Tab-separated table of C-alpha atoms in Angstrom:
chain	number	residue	atom	x	y	z
A	21	MET	CA	32.563	-84.102	-28.378
A	22	ASN	CA	30.676	-85.600	-25.413
A	23	LYS	CA	30.127	-83.750	-22.165
A	24	LYS	CA	32.773	-85.726	-20.265
A	25	ARG	CA	35.467	-84.958	-22.817
A	26	LEU	CA	34.433	-81.280	-22.892
A	27	TYR	CA	34.655	-81.155	-19.107
A	28	TYR	CA	38.232	-82.528	-19.045
A	29	THR	CA	39.258	-80.191	-21.865
A	30	ILE	CA	37.992	-77.153	-19.936
A	31	LEU	CA	39.587	-78.441	-16.733
A	32	ALA	CA	42.947	-78.891	-18.472
A	33	ALA	CA	42.715	-75.374	-19.912
A	34	VAL	CA	41.947	-73.916	-16.487
A	35	ILE	CA	44.909	-75.776	-14.942
A	36	ILE	CA	47.277	-74.583	-17.695
A	37	ILE	CA	46.079	-70.992	-17.337
A	38	GLY	CA	46.380	-71.244	-13.552
A	39	ILE	CA	49.962	-72.522	-13.817
A	40	GLY	CA	50.767	-69.710	-16.245
A	41	VAL	CA	49.283	-67.059	-13.984
A	42	PHE	CA	51.119	-68.508	-10.964
A	43	TYR	CA	54.420	-68.519	-12.895
A	44	VAL	CA	53.973	-64.916	-14.048
A	45	HIS	CA	52.996	-63.831	-10.533
A	46	THR	CA	56.004	-65.637	-9.022
A	47	GLN	CA	58.411	-64.090	-11.525
A	48	ARG	CA	56.862	-60.688	-10.926
A	49	GLN	CA	57.333	-61.015	-7.169
A	50	LYS	CA	60.955	-62.076	-7.703
A	51	ASN	CA	61.535	-58.989	-9.855
A	52	PHE	CA	59.913	-56.806	-7.185
A	53	ALA	CA	62.221	-58.335	-4.561
A	54	LYS	CA	65.304	-57.647	-6.717
A	55	THR	CA	64.131	-54.078	-7.347
A	56	ARG	CA	63.645	-53.465	-3.621
A	57	GLU	CA	67.253	-54.587	-3.039
A	58	VAL	CA	68.494	-52.218	-5.758
A	59	PHE	CA	66.686	-49.147	-4.413
A	60	ALA	CA	66.965	-49.919	-0.677
A	61	PRO	CA	70.247	-47.934	-0.255
A	62	ILE	CA	68.425	-44.730	-1.255
A	63	TYR	CA	66.430	-44.786	1.976
A	64	ALA	CA	69.663	-44.574	3.964
A	65	TYR	CA	69.871	-40.922	2.907
A	66	SER	CA	67.444	-38.368	4.302
A	67	GLY	CA	67.354	-34.812	5.603
A	68	LYS	CA	70.255	-32.428	5.025
A	69	LEU	CA	73.232	-34.484	3.871
A	70	THR	CA	76.873	-33.797	4.572
A	71	PRO	CA	79.132	-33.095	1.556
A	72	GLU	CA	80.452	-36.659	1.801
A	73	GLN	CA	76.932	-38.112	1.893
A	74	GLN	CA	75.950	-35.956	-1.078
A	75	LYS	CA	78.868	-37.364	-3.037
A	76	GLU	CA	77.942	-40.934	-2.065
A	77	TYR	CA	74.312	-40.428	-3.002
A	78	SER	CA	75.219	-38.777	-6.307
A	79	GLU	CA	77.411	-41.754	-7.232
A	80	LEU	CA	74.605	-44.133	-6.284
A	81	ALA	CA	72.035	-42.198	-8.325
A	82	ASN	CA	74.351	-42.057	-11.346
A	83	SER	CA	74.953	-45.809	-11.191
A	84	LEU	CA	71.194	-46.429	-11.172
A	85	MET	CA	70.531	-44.003	-14.034
A	86	ASN	CA	73.274	-45.510	-16.202
A	87	VAL	CA	71.512	-48.870	-16.335
A	88	SER	CA	70.490	-49.774	-19.891
A	89	PRO	CA	66.755	-49.430	-20.761
A	90	ASP	CA	66.467	-53.202	-21.331
A	91	VAL	CA	67.712	-53.963	-17.834
A	92	ALA	CA	65.745	-51.078	-16.271
A	93	GLN	CA	62.461	-52.530	-17.570
A	94	LYS	CA	62.984	-55.574	-15.366
A	95	TYR	CA	63.357	-53.459	-12.235
A	96	ARG	CA	59.897	-52.216	-11.394
A	97	LEU	CA	58.052	-51.697	-8.159
A	98	PRO	CA	54.361	-51.938	-7.279
A	99	GLN	CA	52.699	-48.550	-7.795
A	100	ARG	CA	52.466	-47.767	-4.094
A	101	GLU	CA	56.141	-48.522	-3.459
A	102	GLN	CA	57.079	-46.522	-6.557
A	103	LEU	CA	55.220	-43.511	-5.131
A	104	GLN	CA	56.952	-43.970	-1.761
A	105	LEU	CA	60.336	-43.972	-3.505
A	106	GLU	CA	59.343	-40.892	-5.507
A	107	ALA	CA	58.198	-38.998	-2.403
A	108	HIS	CA	61.429	-39.849	-0.561
A	109	THR	CA	63.705	-38.982	-3.497
A	110	MET	CA	61.994	-35.686	-4.333
A	111	THR	CA	62.118	-34.649	-0.672
A	112	LEU	CA	65.820	-35.494	-0.633
A	113	TYR	CA	66.442	-33.238	-3.635
A	114	ARG	CA	64.378	-30.483	-2.053
A	115	ASP	CA	66.477	-30.638	1.117
A	116	ASN	CA	69.728	-30.973	-0.856
A	117	PRO	CA	69.464	-28.907	-4.051
A	118	GLU	CA	73.230	-29.350	-4.495
A	119	LEU	CA	72.499	-32.919	-5.633
A	120	PHE	CA	70.809	-31.506	-8.703
A	121	LEU	CA	74.033	-30.006	-10.010
A	122	MET	CA	76.371	-32.860	-9.123
A	123	GLY	CA	77.170	-34.752	-12.295
A	124	GLN	CA	74.948	-32.488	-14.437
A	125	LYS	CA	77.292	-31.134	-17.106
A	126	SER	CA	74.471	-29.319	-18.903
A	127	PHE	CA	73.905	-27.001	-15.938
A	128	PRO	CA	76.565	-24.455	-14.918
A	129	THR	CA	77.522	-24.305	-11.262
A	130	ASP	CA	75.915	-20.868	-10.867
A	131	THR	CA	72.470	-22.208	-11.826
A	132	ASP	CA	69.718	-20.887	-9.569
A	133	VAL	CA	68.522	-24.066	-7.857
A	134	LYS	CA	65.782	-22.391	-5.798
A	135	PRO	CA	62.928	-22.929	-8.291
A	136	TYR	CA	64.064	-26.538	-8.816
A	137	GLN	CA	64.066	-26.970	-5.039
A	138	ARG	CA	60.421	-25.845	-4.817
A	139	HIS	CA	59.553	-27.984	-7.843
A	140	PHE	CA	60.959	-31.078	-6.108
A	141	GLY	CA	58.938	-30.170	-3.020
A	142	ILE	CA	55.729	-30.028	-5.051
A	143	LEU	CA	56.500	-33.373	-6.728
A	144	ALA	CA	57.091	-34.916	-3.295
A	145	LEU	CA	53.711	-33.606	-2.101
A	146	ILE	CA	51.963	-34.960	-5.212
A	147	ALA	CA	53.412	-38.427	-4.557
A	148	LYS	CA	52.415	-38.227	-0.867
A	149	THR	CA	48.912	-37.121	-1.823
A	150	LYS	CA	48.504	-40.113	-4.140
A	151	LEU	CA	49.630	-42.344	-1.275
A	152	ALA	CA	47.279	-40.772	1.270
A	153	ASP	CA	44.337	-42.731	2.600
A	154	LEU	CA	41.817	-40.313	1.136
A	155	PRO	CA	38.830	-40.679	-1.200
A	156	THR	CA	39.678	-40.409	-4.889
A	157	ASP	CA	37.933	-37.043	-5.328
A	158	SER	CA	39.896	-35.518	-2.437
A	159	ARG	CA	43.208	-36.767	-3.814
A	160	LYS	CA	42.346	-35.453	-7.278
A	161	MET	CA	41.434	-32.056	-5.830
A	162	MET	CA	44.741	-31.788	-3.989
A	163	VAL	CA	46.849	-33.008	-6.904
A	164	MET	CA	45.137	-30.478	-9.173
A	165	GLN	CA	45.937	-27.659	-6.736
A	166	LEU	CA	49.565	-28.789	-6.473
A	167	GLU	CA	49.956	-29.021	-10.251
A	168	THR	CA	48.492	-25.512	-10.546
A	169	LEU	CA	51.106	-24.321	-8.068
A	170	ASN	CA	53.816	-25.907	-10.202
A	171	LYS	CA	52.481	-24.106	-13.282
A	172	LYS	CA	52.723	-20.836	-11.350
A	173	LEU	CA	56.329	-21.703	-10.565
A	174	VAL	CA	57.061	-22.198	-14.275
A	175	LYS	CA	55.238	-18.991	-15.222
A	176	ASN	CA	57.217	-17.044	-12.639
A	177	SER	CA	60.475	-18.466	-13.970
A	178	VAL	CA	59.603	-17.604	-17.588
A	179	GLU	CA	58.594	-14.047	-16.638
A	180	THR	CA	61.823	-13.596	-14.674
A	181	TYR	CA	63.787	-14.928	-17.653
A	182	ILE	CA	62.035	-12.485	-19.998
A	183	GLU	CA	62.877	-9.645	-17.610
A	184	LYS	CA	66.562	-10.599	-17.847
A	185	ILE	CA	66.395	-10.723	-21.654
A	186	THR	CA	65.129	-7.153	-21.909
A	187	ASP	CA	68.222	-6.004	-19.985
A	188	ILE	CA	70.697	-7.580	-22.434
A	189	PRO	CA	72.656	-4.787	-24.135
A	190	PRO	CA	72.607	-4.923	-27.961
A	191	GLY	CA	75.737	-6.398	-29.504
A	192	PRO	CA	77.047	-8.586	-32.331
A	193	ASP	CA	76.839	-11.737	-30.235
A	194	PRO	CA	74.066	-11.360	-27.657
A	195	LYS	CA	74.133	-14.182	-25.136
A	196	LEU	CA	70.899	-15.306	-23.575
A	197	PRO	CA	70.942	-16.146	-19.875
A	198	HIS	CA	71.807	-19.691	-18.915
A	199	HIS	CA	69.112	-22.333	-19.065
A	200	ALA	CA	66.442	-21.602	-16.466
A	201	PHE	CA	63.872	-23.710	-14.681
A	202	GLY	CA	60.682	-24.366	-16.638
A	203	ILE	CA	62.159	-23.395	-19.995
A	204	GLN	CA	62.436	-26.073	-22.626
A	205	SER	CA	64.160	-23.953	-25.287
A	206	ALA	CA	65.018	-20.337	-26.062
A	207	GLY	CA	66.686	-18.762	-29.071
A	208	ILE	CA	66.944	-15.569	-31.152
A	209	LYS	CA	65.561	-15.514	-34.692
A	210	GLY	CA	65.295	-12.843	-37.367
A	211	ALA	CA	68.307	-10.821	-36.207
A	212	ASP	CA	70.306	-8.834	-38.774
A	213	GLN	CA	74.083	-9.239	-38.835
A	214	TRP	CA	76.409	-6.531	-37.595
A	215	VAL	CA	78.692	-5.107	-40.293
A	216	MET	CA	82.453	-4.752	-39.946
A	217	GLU	CA	83.721	-1.333	-40.977
A	218	GLU	CA	87.102	-0.616	-42.589
A	219	ASP	CA	88.567	0.345	-39.224
A	220	GLY	CA	87.605	-3.047	-37.833
A	221	SER	CA	84.706	-1.807	-35.716
A	222	LEU	CA	81.307	-3.447	-35.837
A	223	GLN	CA	78.264	-1.367	-36.688
A	224	PHE	CA	74.617	-2.325	-36.656
A	225	PRO	CA	72.887	-1.510	-39.984
A	226	ALA	CA	70.406	1.366	-39.911
A	227	GLY	CA	66.877	0.032	-39.620
A	228	GLY	CA	68.181	-3.436	-38.773
A	229	LYS	CA	66.349	-5.865	-36.546
A	230	HIS	CA	67.775	-7.272	-33.330
A	231	GLY	CA	65.419	-10.202	-33.661
A	232	VAL	CA	62.826	-11.972	-31.608
A	233	VAL	CA	63.484	-14.376	-28.745
A	234	HIS	CA	61.281	-17.453	-28.896
A	235	ILE	CA	60.782	-19.255	-25.594
A	236	THR	CA	58.978	-22.539	-25.061
A	237	ASP	CA	58.200	-23.643	-21.530
A	238	ILE	CA	57.980	-27.254	-20.337
A	239	TYR	CA	54.209	-27.216	-20.823
A	240	GLY	CA	54.652	-26.415	-24.530
A	241	LYS	CA	53.444	-22.831	-24.232
A	242	GLU	CA	55.314	-20.373	-26.451
A	243	HIS	CA	56.439	-16.888	-25.429
A	244	THR	CA	58.049	-14.254	-27.665
A	245	VAL	CA	60.083	-11.153	-26.876
A	246	ASP	CA	60.756	-8.556	-29.588
A	247	LEU	CA	64.205	-7.170	-28.786
A	248	ASP	CA	63.493	-4.060	-30.891
A	249	SER	CA	60.431	-3.103	-28.889
A	250	PRO	CA	60.631	-4.889	-25.527
A	251	VAL	CA	57.662	-4.521	-23.245
A	252	ASP	CA	58.093	-3.981	-19.534
A	253	THR	CA	57.307	-7.265	-17.849
A	254	ASP	CA	55.152	-7.161	-14.750
A	255	ILE	CA	55.911	-10.387	-12.929
A	256	THR	CA	52.550	-11.870	-11.979
A	257	GLU	CA	53.761	-13.257	-8.670
A	258	MET	CA	56.855	-12.053	-6.850
A	259	THR	CA	59.449	-14.804	-6.632
A	260	THR	CA	60.173	-14.536	-2.894
A	261	GLU	CA	56.491	-14.679	-2.001
A	262	LEU	CA	55.807	-17.624	-4.311
A	263	TYR	CA	58.686	-19.596	-2.810
A	264	ALA	CA	57.469	-18.787	0.697
A	265	LYS	CA	53.976	-20.084	-0.115
A	266	ILE	CA	55.332	-23.360	-1.500
A	267	ASP	CA	57.610	-23.807	1.518
A	268	ARG	CA	54.732	-23.130	3.880
A	269	LEU	CA	52.541	-25.713	2.146
A	270	PHE	CA	55.348	-28.290	2.309
A	271	GLU	CA	55.657	-27.696	6.043
A	272	GLN	CA	51.891	-28.004	6.555
A	273	LEU	CA	51.260	-31.150	4.499
A	274	THR	CA	52.997	-33.558	6.846
A	275	ASP	CA	52.168	-37.250	7.252
A	276	GLU	CA	50.239	-36.281	10.385
A	277	GLU	CA	48.161	-33.774	8.402
A	278	PHE	CA	47.321	-36.362	5.758
A	279	GLN	CA	46.282	-38.717	8.564
A	280	ARG	CA	44.109	-35.999	10.123
A	281	LEU	CA	42.414	-35.310	6.788
A	282	SER	CA	41.594	-39.011	6.409
A	283	THR	CA	39.624	-38.985	9.689
A	284	LEU	CA	37.349	-36.084	8.701
A	285	SER	CA	33.906	-36.355	7.189
A	286	LYS	CA	33.516	-35.618	3.482
A	287	THR	CA	32.244	-32.076	4.123
A	288	GLU	CA	34.895	-31.322	6.751
A	289	ARG	CA	37.664	-32.713	4.555
A	290	THR	CA	36.600	-30.668	1.517
A	291	GLU	CA	36.498	-27.507	3.629
A	292	ALA	CA	39.886	-28.308	5.179
A	293	ILE	CA	41.510	-28.843	1.765
A	294	GLU	CA	39.986	-25.654	0.378
A	295	MET	CA	41.135	-23.738	3.457
A	296	LEU	CA	44.617	-25.245	3.168
A	297	PHE	CA	45.150	-23.922	-0.344
A	298	SER	CA	43.162	-20.694	0.049
A	299	SER	CA	45.304	-19.860	3.083
A	300	LEU	CA	48.192	-19.431	0.645
A	301	MET	CA	46.439	-16.354	-0.731
A	302	ASN	CA	45.973	-14.981	2.764
A	303	PHE	CA	49.641	-15.675	3.484
A	304	ASP	CA	50.529	-13.763	0.312
A	305	ASN	CA	48.421	-10.742	1.289
A	306	GLN	CA	49.894	-10.670	4.801
A	307	ASN	CA	53.409	-10.444	3.372
A	308	ARG	CA	52.775	-7.605	0.932
C-alpha cells in the first residue's frame, strides 16, 4: 500500500468515525431534550404544597416511576442536571413528608415520617454539595460529613426500634413494630411455640425460649436482641436533638453559603467547613 492510498484510507476512517460521533452526540442531545420535557413539570412544585398539589405531584411521580426499565434507560440527563433534579426532589420530600406515604401501600399511615424527612434533607444537601463550585477535596469532605450524619440517623432509628422491641409483652403471637426507617429487615427466630391446654388457654413451656430478633439495617449491619434477656438500650443520640442538628445544618447550607465558601481561600474554606460541622456538637451541648 503506497503512502497516498494509506493517507486516503486514514482520512476515510476519520470521516466515518467523525460522522458516527456526531450522530451519537446528536441522538444523545435529543434524548436529553426529551428527558428535560418529561421532568420539567416537577419544578413547578416547591415549598410546602397544598393537599391538592400533593395529590397532583404524587400522581405525576407515580406516572414517572411506572415507566418500564427499557423506556427509562432512554430518559437520562447530564450528571449536573440529574443532581439538580435530585436536590429539588429531595427538598420537596423534606418539606412535604406526606408525599412519602401517598401511594406507598407497604407503609401504614401511622408511619413516623420524621426520620425520613431528615434523610431527604441530607440527600438534598449531598446533591447540592456535589453541584457546588468547590474544589474536589472540599466537596468530598462535606459529602463524607453528611453521609456520617445519615449513618447516625440510621443508628438512632435502629436503637429506638430495639427499645420498642424490649417493651413487647410476651405472647403466642408477638408482633414487631411496623417497618422503621433505616431497617432493611427484622424477624424473630428460635422461639418456642406456646402450648394449648385442655381448657383452651395458651401456656408457655417451662424453660422455653422467646427467641432472638435479628435486625439488619440498610448498611448491612446486623443487630440482635435476645427477648429472654433483653439489655437496656442507651440511645447514643437523643432523637429530638439529632433532628434539630440536621434541621439546623439544612438551614445553614443555603445556596448563598455554598457561594460564600467558594470565594474563600483553601485554608479559610477548610476551617469554615470544619466549623460548620463541629458547631453541631456545640449546638448539641447547648441543648442538653
